[in-house]
Amino acid sequence: RNRYPDIQLTQSSVSPWAIVLDMNEKPKGGAWAFPNWEDGYFEVQDQGSQLIALACGVKQGDSVLDFCAGTGGKSLALASMVGRSGKVVCWDKDEQKLKHLMGNAKRAKMEDIVSTTTEHELFADSQMPTTYDCVLVDAPCSGTGILRRHPSHRWNRLNENECKQELPQLQKEICLRAAHFVGTNRNGRLVYATCSLLKHENDQVADALDTELAIMGFVREPFPDGRMSNWILPWTLESDGFFMALWVRK
């Protein structure tokens, strides 16, 4: 506040973790320019992303596999939930993103909780894989949930066949692959999420997964309001658009 006296901090009405930053003149570099970010005191993250981490329902001491971790925004949020007695293992097809992720974990002083794994290590033992209390699949998707911030994606990134056919098929395959890592001993959870607003990638994928996951002992878990899936819509909440569905392994 001494350097930016006009800064206004407001507690979010969307996420219990979020503080909304409002200031007349943003510093060069945005919120990342604040020295407290470099010291690991806060993360810059969309409020909807925080709701996905919260939906995982993990607690102190739990183990989590972040199956499509990217650069680790949700991984760090999950690490704050499981604490020093827990662990968050991260995997992504893009190894450069994982390097960035570990840089973020070091800055946040969470490198003793967060780790990365390679595809070879993760799938080395297909008969008896390491299992986790929760597996998060933040699946690759059309990204229609971020159009409010990147409207040009509507023209240069969206392909009808990809959105309706290719991505939903890939999303189902990833979820079924990830499901094998969910533990059976303590009602392990599988959380499927996208930053898409398209039903083809969301409810239709989740509904299709119900039957195949049931064979593996999974049951769809309702959200606190009784709905079987959760849509975060930009025009109702001040966030990007997201979708979530979750299953518990009985």
JSON list of N, CA and C in Angstrom, two decimals, residues 44-114:
[
{"chain": "A", "resi": 44, "resn": "VAL", "atom": "N", "xyz": [-1.41, -15.45, -8.79]},
{"chain": "A", "resi": 44, "resn": "VAL", "atom": "CA", "xyz": [-2.37, -14.77, -9.65]},
{"chain": "A", "resi": 44, "resn": "VAL", "atom": "C", "xyz": [-3.16, -15.86, -10.37]},
{"chain": "A", "resi": 45, "resn": "GLN", "atom": "N", "xyz": [-4.46, -15.92, -10.11]},
{"chain": "A", "resi": 45, "resn": "GLN", "atom": "CA", "xyz": [-5.25, -17.04, -10.60]},
{"chain": "A", "resi": 45, "resn": "GLN", "atom": "C", "xyz": [-6.71, -16.63, -10.75]},
{"chain": "A", "resi": 46, "resn": "ASP", "atom": "N", "xyz": [-7.36, -17.18, -11.76]},
{"chain": "A", "resi": 46, "resn": "ASP", "atom": "CA", "xyz": [-8.78, -16.92, -11.94]},
{"chain": "A", "resi": 46, "resn": "ASP", "atom": "C", "xyz": [-9.56, -17.56, -10.80]},
{"chain": "A", "resi": 47, "resn": "GLN", "atom": "N", "xyz": [-10.63, -16.88, -10.39]},
{"chain": "A", "resi": 47, "resn": "GLN", "atom": "CA", "xyz": [-11.43, -17.39, -9.26]},
{"chain": "A", "resi": 47, "resn": "GLN", "atom": "C", "xyz": [-12.04, -18.75, -9.56]},
{"chain": "A", "resi": 48, "resn": "GLY", "atom": "N", "xyz": [-12.45, -18.96, -10.82]},
{"chain": "A", "resi": 48, "resn": "GLY", "atom": "CA", "xyz": [-13.03, -20.24, -11.20]},
{"chain": "A", "resi": 48, "resn": "GLY", "atom": "C", "xyz": [-12.05, -21.38, -11.06]},
{"chain": "A", "resi": 49, "resn": "SER", "atom": "N", "xyz": [-10.78, -21.13, -11.35]},
{"chain": "A", "resi": 49, "resn": "SER", "atom": "CA", "xyz": [-9.75, -22.16, -11.19]},
{"chain": "A", "resi": 49, "resn": "SER", "atom": "C", "xyz": [-9.65, -22.61, -9.74]},
{"chain": "A", "resi": 50, "resn": "GLN", "atom": "N", "xyz": [-9.80, -21.67, -8.83]},
{"chain": "A", "resi": 50, "resn": "GLN", "atom": "CA", "xyz": [-9.75, -22.01, -7.41]},
{"chain": "A", "resi": 50, "resn": "GLN", "atom": "C", "xyz": [-10.92, -22.91, -7.02]},
{"chain": "A", "resi": 51, "resn": "LEU", "atom": "N", "xyz": [-12.07, -22.69, -7.64]},
{"chain": "A", "resi": 51, "resn": "LEU", "atom": "CA", "xyz": [-13.24, -23.54, -7.33]},
{"chain": "A", "resi": 51, "resn": "LEU", "atom": "C", "xyz": [-13.01, -24.97, -7.78]},
{"chain": "A", "resi": 52, "resn": "ILE", "atom": "N", "xyz": [-12.24, -25.17, -8.85]},
{"chain": "A", "resi": 52, "resn": "ILE", "atom": "CA", "xyz": [-11.92, -26.53, -9.28]},
{"chain": "A", "resi": 52, "resn": "ILE", "atom": "C", "xyz": [-11.05, -27.22, -8.23]},
{"chain": "A", "resi": 53, "resn": "ALA", "atom": "N", "xyz": [-10.04, -26.53, -7.71]},
{"chain": "A", "resi": 53, "resn": "ALA", "atom": "CA", "xyz": [-9.21, -27.11, -6.66]},
{"chain": "A", "resi": 53, "resn": "ALA", "atom": "C", "xyz": [-10.04, -27.44, -5.43]},
{"chain": "A", "resi": 54, "resn": "LEU", "atom": "N", "xyz": [-10.93, -26.54, -5.06]},
{"chain": "A", "resi": 54, "resn": "LEU", "atom": "CA", "xyz": [-11.78, -26.78, -3.90]},
{"chain": "A", "resi": 54, "resn": "LEU", "atom": "C", "xyz": [-12.70, -27.97, -4.10]},
{"chain": "A", "resi": 55, "resn": "ALA", "atom": "N", "xyz": [-13.16, -28.17, -5.34]},
{"chain": "A", "resi": 55, "resn": "ALA", "atom": "CA", "xyz": [-14.06, -29.29, -5.64]},
{"chain": "A", "resi": 55, "resn": "ALA", "atom": "C", "xyz": [-13.38, -30.65, -5.45]},
{"chain": "A", "resi": 56, "resn": "CYS", "atom": "N", "xyz": [-12.05, -30.65, -5.47]},
{"chain": "A", "resi": 56, "resn": "CYS", "atom": "CA", "xyz": [-11.33, -31.91, -5.26]},
{"chain": "A", "resi": 56, "resn": "CYS", "atom": "C", "xyz": [-11.53, -32.44, -3.84]},
{"chain": "A", "resi": 57, "resn": "GLY", "atom": "N", "xyz": [-11.86, -31.55, -2.92]},
{"chain": "A", "resi": 57, "resn": "GLY", "atom": "CA", "xyz": [-12.20, -31.98, -1.57]},
{"chain": "A", "resi": 57, "resn": "GLY", "atom": "C", "xyz": [-11.08, -32.65, -0.81]},
{"chain": "A", "resi": 58, "resn": "VAL", "atom": "N", "xyz": [-9.84, -32.32, -1.12]},
{"chain": "A", "resi": 58, "resn": "VAL", "atom": "CA", "xyz": [-8.72, -32.96, -0.43]},
{"chain": "A", "resi": 58, "resn": "VAL", "atom": "C", "xyz": [-8.47, -32.29, 0.91]},
{"chain": "A", "resi": 59, "resn": "LYS", "atom": "N", "xyz": [-7.77, -33.00, 1.77]},
{"chain": "A", "resi": 59, "resn": "LYS", "atom": "CA", "xyz": [-7.49, -32.50, 3.12]},
{"chain": "A", "resi": 59, "resn": "LYS", "atom": "C", "xyz": [-6.03, -32.76, 3.47]},
{"chain": "A", "resi": 60, "resn": "GLN", "atom": "N", "xyz": [-5.64, -32.28, 4.63]},
{"chain": "A", "resi": 60, "resn": "GLN", "atom": "CA", "xyz": [-4.27, -32.44, 5.09]},
{"chain": "A", "resi": 60, "resn": "GLN", "atom": "C", "xyz": [-3.85, -33.91, 5.04]},
{"chain": "A", "resi": 61, "resn": "GLY", "atom": "N", "xyz": [-2.68, -34.15, 4.43]},
{"chain": "A", "resi": 61, "resn": "GLY", "atom": "CA", "xyz": [-2.13, -35.50, 4.39]},
{"chain": "A", "resi": 61, "resn": "GLY", "atom": "C", "xyz": [-2.53, -36.30, 3.16]},
{"chain": "A", "resi": 62, "resn": "ASP", "atom": "N", "xyz": [-3.44, -35.79, 2.34]},
{"chain": "A", "resi": 62, "resn": "ASP", "atom": "CA", "xyz": [-3.87, -36.53, 1.15]},
{"chain": "A", "resi": 62, "resn": "ASP", "atom": "C", "xyz": [-2.81, -36.52, 0.06]},
{"chain": "A", "resi": 63, "resn": "SER", "atom": "N", "xyz": [-2.94, -37.48, -0.83]},
{"chain": "A", "resi": 63, "resn": "SER", "atom": "CA", "xyz": [-2.09, -37.53, -2.02]},
{"chain": "A", "resi": 63, "resn": "SER", "atom": "C", "xyz": [-2.94, -37.21, -3.24]},
{"chain": "A", "resi": 64, "resn": "VAL", "atom": "N", "xyz": [-2.37, -36.40, -4.14]},
{"chain": "A", "resi": 64, "resn": "VAL", "atom": "CA", "xyz": [-3.11, -35.94, -5.32]},
{"chain": "A", "resi": 64, "resn": "VAL", "atom": "C", "xyz": [-2.25, -36.14, -6.56]},
{"chain": "A", "resi": 65, "resn": "LEU", "atom": "N", "xyz": [-2.89, -36.58, -7.64]},
{"chain": "A", "resi": 65, "resn": "LEU", "atom": "CA", "xyz": [-2.24, -36.61, -8.94]},
{"chain": "A", "resi": 65, "resn": "LEU", "atom": "C", "xyz": [-2.93, -35.58, -9.83]},
{"chain": "A", "resi": 66, "resn": "ASP", "atom": "N", "xyz": [-2.17, -34.57, -10.23]},
{"chain": "A", "resi": 66, "resn": "ASP", "atom": "CA", "xyz": [-2.67, -33.56, -11.17]},
{"chain": "A", "resi": 66, "resn": "ASP", "atom": "C", "xyz": [-2.28, -34.05, -12.55]},
{"chain": "A", "resi": 67, "resn": "PHE", "atom": "N", "xyz": [-3.25, -34.63, -13.27]},
{"chain": "A", "resi": 67, "resn": "PHE", "atom": "CA", "xyz": [-2.95, -35.44, -14.45]},
{"chain": "A", "resi": 67, "resn": "PHE", "atom": "C", "xyz": [-2.64, -34.61, -15.69]},
{"chain": "A", "resi": 68, "resn": "CYS", "atom": "N", "xyz": [-3.18, -33.42, -15.79]},
{"chain": "A", "resi": 68, "resn": "CYS", "atom": "CA", "xyz": [-2.87, -32.50, -16.91]},
{"chain": "A", "resi": 68, "resn": "CYS", "atom": "C", "xyz": [-2.50, -31.17, -16.28]},
{"chain": "A", "resi": 69, "resn": "ALA", "atom": "N", "xyz": [-1.35, -31.13, -15.63]},
{"chain": "A", "resi": 69, "resn": "ALA", "atom": "CA", "xyz": [-1.03, -30.07, -14.68]},
{"chain": "A", "resi": 69, "resn": "ALA", "atom": "C", "xyz": [-0.70, -28.73, -15.31]},
{"chain": "A", "resi": 70, "resn": "GLY", "atom": "N", "xyz": [-0.23, -28.72, -16.55]},
{"chain": "A", "resi": 70, "resn": "GLY", "atom": "CA", "xyz": [0.18, -27.46, -17.14]},
{"chain": "A", "resi": 70, "resn": "GLY", "atom": "C", "xyz": [1.30, -26.82, -16.35]},
{"chain": "A", "resi": 71, "resn": "THR", "atom": "N", "xyz": [1.17, -25.53, -16.08]},
{"chain": "A", "resi": 71, "resn": "THR", "atom": "CA", "xyz": [2.20, -24.82, -15.31]},
{"chain": "A", "resi": 71, "resn": "THR", "atom": "C", "xyz": [1.91, -24.81, -13.81]},
{"chain": "A", "resi": 72, "resn": "GLY", "atom": "N", "xyz": [0.83, -25.48, -13.40]},
{"chain": "A", "resi": 72, "resn": "GLY", "atom": "CA", "xyz": [0.67, -25.76, -11.98]},
{"chain": "A", "resi": 72, "resn": "GLY", "atom": "C", "xyz": [-0.14, -24.81, -11.13]},
{"chain": "A", "resi": 73, "resn": "GLY", "atom": "N", "xyz": [-0.99, -23.98, -11.74]},
{"chain": "A", "resi": 73, "resn": "GLY", "atom": "CA", "xyz": [-1.80, -23.09, -10.92]},
{"chain": "A", "resi": 73, "resn": "GLY", "atom": "C", "xyz": [-2.66, -23.84, -9.92]},
{"chain": "A", "resi": 74, "resn": "LYS", "atom": "N", "xyz": [-3.36, -24.87, -10.40]},
{"chain": "A", "resi": 74, "resn": "LYS", "atom": "CA", "xyz": [-4.20, -25.67, -9.51]},
{"chain": "A", "resi": 74, "resn": "LYS", "atom": "C", "xyz": [-3.36, -26.58, -8.62]},
{"chain": "A", "resi": 75, "resn": "SER", "atom": "N", "xyz": [-2.19, -26.99, -9.11]},
{"chain": "A", "resi": 75, "resn": "SER", "atom": "CA", "xyz": [-1.31, -27.84, -8.32]},
{"chain": "A", "resi": 75, "resn": "SER", "atom": "C", "xyz": [-0.91, -27.14, -7.02]},
{"chain": "A", "resi": 76, "resn": "LEU", "atom": "N", "xyz": [-0.56, -25.85, -7.12]},
{"chain": "A", "resi": 76, "resn": "LEU", "atom": "CA", "xyz": [-0.17, -25.10, -5.93]},
{"chain": "A", "resi": 76, "resn": "LEU", "atom": "C", "xyz": [-1.36, -24.91, -4.98]},
{"chain": "A", "resi": 77, "resn": "ALA", "atom": "N", "xyz": [-2.54, -24.69, -5.56]},
{"chain": "A", "resi": 77, "resn": "ALA", "atom": "CA", "xyz": [-3.73, -24.57, -4.72]},
{"chain": "A", "resi": 77, "resn": "ALA", "atom": "C", "xyz": [-3.99, -25.88, -3.97]},
{"chain": "A", "resi": 78, "resn": "LEU", "atom": "N", "xyz": [-3.83, -26.99, -4.65]},
{"chain": "A", "resi": 78, "resn": "LEU", "atom": "CA", "xyz": [-4.01, -28.30, -4.01]},
{"chain": "A", "resi": 78, "resn": "LEU", "atom": "C", "xyz": [-2.94, -28.54, -2.95]},
{"chain": "A", "resi": 79, "resn": "ALA", "atom": "N", "xyz": [-1.72, -28.09, -3.22]},
{"chain": "A", "resi": 79, "resn": "ALA", "atom": "CA", "xyz": [-0.63, -28.26, -2.25]},
{"chain": "A", "resi": 79, "resn": "ALA", "atom": "C", "xyz": [-0.95, -27.52, -0.95]},
{"chain": "A", "resi": 80, "resn": "SER", "atom": "N", "xyz": [-1.58, -26.36, -1.07]},
{"chain": "A", "resi": 80, "resn": "SER", "atom": "CA", "xyz": [-1.94, -25.61, 0.14]},
{"chain": "A", "resi": 80, "resn": "SER", "atom": "C", "xyz": [-2.99, -26.35, 0.95]},
{"chain": "A", "resi": 81, "resn": "MET", "atom": "N", "xyz": [-3.78, -27.21, 0.29]},
{"chain": "A", "resi": 81, "resn": "MET", "atom": "CA", "xyz": [-4.82, -27.96, 0.97]},
{"chain": "A", "resi": 81, "resn": "MET", "atom": "C", "xyz": [-4.27, -29.22, 1.66]},
{"chain": "A", "resi": 82, "resn": "VAL", "atom": "N", "xyz": [-3.34, -29.91, 1.00]},
{"chain": "A", "resi": 82, "resn": "VAL", "atom": "CA", "xyz": [-2.84, -31.17, 1.58]},
{"chain": "A", "resi": 82, "resn": "VAL", "atom": "C", "xyz": [-1.74, -30.93, 2.60]},
{"chain": "A", "resi": 83, "resn": "GLY", "atom": "N", "xyz": [-1.07, -29.78, 2.54]},
{"chain": "A", "resi": 83, "resn": "GLY", "atom": "CA", "xyz": [-0.06, -29.43, 3.54]},
{"chain": "A", "resi": 83, "resn": "GLY", "atom": "C", "xyz": [1.21, -30.25, 3.44]},
{"chain": "A", "resi": 84, "resn": "ARG", "atom": "N", "xyz": [2.08, -30.04, 4.42]},
{"chain": "A", "resi": 84, "resn": "ARG", "atom": "CA", "xyz": [3.40, -30.70, 4.41]},
{"chain": "A", "resi": 84, "resn": "ARG", "atom": "C", "xyz": [3.31, -32.20, 4.57]},
{"chain": "A", "resi": 85, "resn": "SER", "atom": "N", "xyz": [2.20, -32.70, 5.11]},
{"chain": "A", "resi": 85, "resn": "SER", "atom": "CA", "xyz": [2.05, -34.15, 5.29]},
{"chain": "A", "resi": 85, "resn": "SER", "atom": "C", "xyz": [1.46, -34.82, 4.06]},
{"chain": "A", "resi": 86, "resn": "GLY", "atom": "N", "xyz": [1.09, -34.03, 3.05]},
{"chain": "A", "resi": 86, "resn": "GLY", "atom": "CA", "xyz": [0.54, -34.59, 1.83]},
{"chain": "A", "resi": 86, "resn": "GLY", "atom": "C", "xyz": [1.49, -34.45, 0.67]},
{"chain": "A", "resi": 87, "resn": "LYS", "atom": "N", "xyz": [1.00, -34.79, -0.53]},
{"chain": "A", "resi": 87, "resn": "LYS", "atom": "CA", "xyz": [1.84, -34.64, -1.72]},
{"chain": "A", "resi": 87, "resn": "LYS", "atom": "C", "xyz": [0.96, -34.40, -2.93]},
{"chain": "A", "resi": 88, "resn": "VAL", "atom": "N", "xyz": [1.51, -33.65, -3.87]},
{"chain": "A", "resi": 88, "resn": "VAL", "atom": "CA", "xyz": [0.85, -33.39, -5.15]},
{"chain": "A", "resi": 88, "resn": "VAL", "atom": "C", "xyz": [1.85, -33.75, -6.25]},
{"chain": "A", "resi": 89, "resn": "VAL", "atom": "N", "xyz": [1.53, -34.80, -6.98]},
{"chain": "A", "resi": 89, "resn": "VAL", "atom": "CA", "xyz": [2.38, -35.26, -8.08]},
{"chain": "A", "resi": 89, "resn": "VAL", "atom": "C", "xyz": [1.77, -34.76, -9.39]},
{"chain": "A", "resi": 90, "resn": "CYS", "atom": "N", "xyz": [2.59, -34.16, -10.24]},
{"chain": "A", "resi": 90, "resn": "CYS", "atom": "CA", "xyz": [2.09, -33.50, -11.44]},
{"chain": "A", "resi": 90, "resn": "CYS", "atom": "C", "xyz": [2.65, -34.14, -12.71]},
{"chain": "A", "resi": 91, "resn": "TRP", "atom": "N", "xyz": [1.76, -34.30, -13.67]},
{"chain": "A", "resi": 91, "resn": "TRP", "atom": "CA", "xyz": [2.18, -34.83, -14.96]},
{"chain": "A", "resi": 91, "resn": "TRP", "atom": "C", "xyz": [1.53, -34.04, -16.07]},
{"chain": "A", "resi": 92, "resn": "ASP", "atom": "N", "xyz": [2.26, -33.84, -17.16]},
{"chain": "A", "resi": 92, "resn": "ASP", "atom": "CA", "xyz": [1.73, -33.18, -18.34]},
{"chain": "A", "resi": 92, "resn": "ASP", "atom": "C", "xyz": [2.54, -33.66, -19.54]},
{"chain": "A", "resi": 93, "resn": "LYS", "atom": "N", "xyz": [1.91, -33.70, -20.69]},
{"chain": "A", "resi": 93, "resn": "LYS", "atom": "CA", "xyz": [2.62, -34.10, -21.90]},
{"chain": "A", "resi": 93, "resn": "LYS", "atom": "C", "xyz": [3.73, -33.13, -22.26]},
{"chain": "A", "resi": 94, "resn": "ASP", "atom": "N", "xyz": [3.55, -31.87, -21.88]},
{"chain": "A", "resi": 94, "resn": "ASP", "atom": "CA", "xyz": [4.50, -30.81, -22.20]},
{"chain": "A", "resi": 94, "resn": "ASP", "atom": "C", "xyz": [5.53, -30.68, -21.07]},
{"chain": "A", "resi": 95, "resn": "GLU", "atom": "N", "xyz": [6.72, -31.19, -21.27]},
{"chain": "A", "resi": 95, "resn": "GLU", "atom": "CA", "xyz": [7.73, -31.17, -20.22]},
{"chain": "A", "resi": 95, "resn": "GLU", "atom": "C", "xyz": [8.19, -29.76, -19.88]},
{"chain": "A", "resi": 96, "resn": "GLN", "atom": "N", "xyz": [8.12, -28.84, -20.85]},
{"chain": "A", "resi": 96, "resn": "GLN", "atom": "CA", "xyz": [8.50, -27.45, -20.56]},
{"chain": "A", "resi": 96, "resn": "GLN", "atom": "C", "xyz": [7.56, -26.83, -19.54]},
{"chain": "A", "resi": 97, "resn": "LYS", "atom": "N", "xyz": [6.28, -27.17, -19.63]},
{"chain": "A", "resi": 97, "resn": "LYS", "atom": "CA", "xyz": [5.32, -26.67, -18.66]},
{"chain": "A", "resi": 97, "resn": "LYS", "atom": "C", "xyz": [5.64, -27.20, -17.26]},
{"chain": "A", "resi": 98, "resn": "LEU", "atom": "N", "xyz": [6.10, -28.44, -17.19]},
{"chain": "A", "resi": 98, "resn": "LEU", "atom": "CA", "xyz": [6.45, -29.01, -15.88]},
{"chain": "A", "resi": 98, "resn": "LEU", "atom": "C", "xyz": [7.67, -28.32, -15.28]},
{"chain": "A", "resi": 99, "resn": "LYS", "atom": "N", "xyz": [8.61, -27.92, -16.12]},
{"chain": "A", "resi": 99, "resn": "LYS", "atom": "CA", "xyz": [9.76, -27.17, -15.61]},
{"chain": "A", "resi": 99, "resn": "LYS", "atom": "C", "xyz": [9.31, -25.83, -15.04]},
{"chain": "A", "resi": 100, "resn": "HIS", "atom": "N", "xyz": [8.39, -25.18, -15.75]},
{"chain": "A", "resi": 100, "resn": "HIS", "atom": "CA", "xyz": [7.82, -23.93, -15.28]},
{"chain": "A", "resi": 100, "resn": "HIS", "atom": "C", "xyz": [7.08, -24.16, -13.96]},
{"chain": "A", "resi": 101, "resn": "LEU", "atom": "N", "xyz": [6.35, -25.27, -13.90]},
{"chain": "A", "resi": 101, "resn": "LEU", "atom": "CA", "xyz": [5.60, -25.62, -12.69]},
{"chain": "A", "resi": 101, "resn": "LEU", "atom": "C", "xyz": [6.52, -25.71, -11.47]},
{"chain": "A", "resi": 102, "resn": "MET", "atom": "N", "xyz": [7.64, -26.41, -11.62]},
{"chain": "A", "resi": 102, "resn": "MET", "atom": "CA", "xyz": [8.54, -26.56, -10.48]},
{"chain": "A", "resi": 102, "resn": "MET", "atom": "C", "xyz": [9.20, -25.25, -10.09]},
{"chain": "A", "resi": 103, "resn": "GLY", "atom": "N", "xyz": [9.39, -24.36, -11.08]},
{"chain": "A", "resi": 103, "resn": "GLY", "atom": "CA", "xyz": [9.86, -23.02, -10.75]},
{"chain": "A", "resi": 103, "resn": "GLY", "atom": "C", "xyz": [8.86, -22.28, -9.89]},
{"chain": "A", "resi": 104, "resn": "ASN", "atom": "N", "xyz": [7.57, -22.43, -10.24]},
{"chain": "A", "resi": 104, "resn": "ASN", "atom": "CA", "xyz": [6.51, -21.82, -9.43]},
{"chain": "A", "resi": 104, "resn": "ASN", "atom": "C", "xyz": [6.45, -22.42, -8.04]},
{"chain": "A", "resi": 105, "resn": "ALA", "atom": "N", "xyz": [6.61, -23.74, -7.96]},
{"chain": "A", "resi": 105, "resn": "ALA", "atom": "CA", "xyz": [6.57, -24.41, -6.66]},
{"chain": "A", "resi": 105, "resn": "ALA", "atom": "C", "xyz": [7.72, -23.95, -5.77]},
{"chain": "A", "resi": 106, "resn": "LYS", "atom": "N", "xyz": [8.89, -23.78, -6.35]},
{"chain": "A", "resi": 106, "resn": "LYS", "atom": "CA", "xyz": [10.04, -23.30, -5.58]},
{"chain": "A", "resi": 106, "resn": "LYS", "atom": "C", "xyz": [9.80, -21.89, -5.08]},
{"chain": "A", "resi": 107, "resn": "ARG", "atom": "N", "xyz": [9.25, -21.02, -5.96]},
{"chain": "A", "resi": 107, "resn": "ARG", "atom": "CA", "xyz": [8.97, -19.65, -5.55]},
{"chain": "A", "resi": 107, "resn": "ARG", "atom": "C", "xyz": [7.95, -19.62, -4.40]},
{"chain": "A", "resi": 108, "resn": "ALA", "atom": "N", "xyz": [6.97, -20.53, -4.47]},
{"chain": "A", "resi": 108, "resn": "ALA", "atom": "CA", "xyz": [5.94, -20.60, -3.43]},
{"chain": "A", "resi": 108, "resn": "ALA", "atom": "C", "xyz": [6.37, -21.41, -2.21]},
{"chain": "A", "resi": 109, "resn": "LYS", "atom": "N", "xyz": [7.63, -21.89, -2.24]},
{"chain": "A", "resi": 109, "resn": "LYS", "atom": "CA", "xyz": [8.19, -22.68, -1.13]},
{"chain": "A", "resi": 109, "resn": "LYS", "atom": "C", "xyz": [7.37, -23.95, -0.88]},
{"chain": "A", "resi": 110, "resn": "MET", "atom": "N", "xyz": [6.99, -24.59, -1.98]},
{"chain": "A", "resi": 110, "resn": "MET", "atom": "CA", "xyz": [6.19, -25.82, -1.89]},
{"chain": "A", "resi": 110, "resn": "MET", "atom": "C", "xyz": [6.86, -26.99, -2.60]},
{"chain": "A", "resi": 111, "resn": "GLU", "atom": "N", "xyz": [8.17, -26.87, -2.87]},
{"chain": "A", "resi": 111, "resn": "GLU", "atom": "CA", "xyz": [8.84, -27.94, -3.60]},
{"chain": "A", "resi": 111, "resn": "GLU", "atom": "C", "xyz": [8.94, -29.23, -2.80]},
{"chain": "A", "resi": 112, "resn": "ASP", "atom": "N", "xyz": [8.69, -29.17, -1.48]},
{"chain": "A", "resi": 112, "resn": "ASP", "atom": "CA", "xyz": [8.68, -30.40, -0.69]},
{"chain": "A", "resi": 112, "resn": "ASP", "atom": "C", "xyz": [7.31, -31.09, -0.72]},
{"chain": "A", "resi": 113, "resn": "ILE", "atom": "N", "xyz": [6.31, -30.43, -1.29]},
{"chain": "A", "resi": 113, "resn": "ILE", "atom": "CA", "xyz": [4.97, -31.01, -1.43]},
{"chain": "A", "resi": 113, "resn": "ILE", "atom": "C", "xyz": [4.70, -31.38, -2.88]},
{"chain": "A", "resi": 114, "resn": "VAL", "atom": "N", "xyz": [5.12, -30.51, -3.79]},
{"chain": "A", "resi": 114, "resn": "VAL", "atom": "CA", "xyz": [4.84, -30.67, -5.22]},
{"chain": "A", "resi": 114, "resn": "VAL", "atom": "C", "xyz": [6.03, -31.33, -5.92]}
]
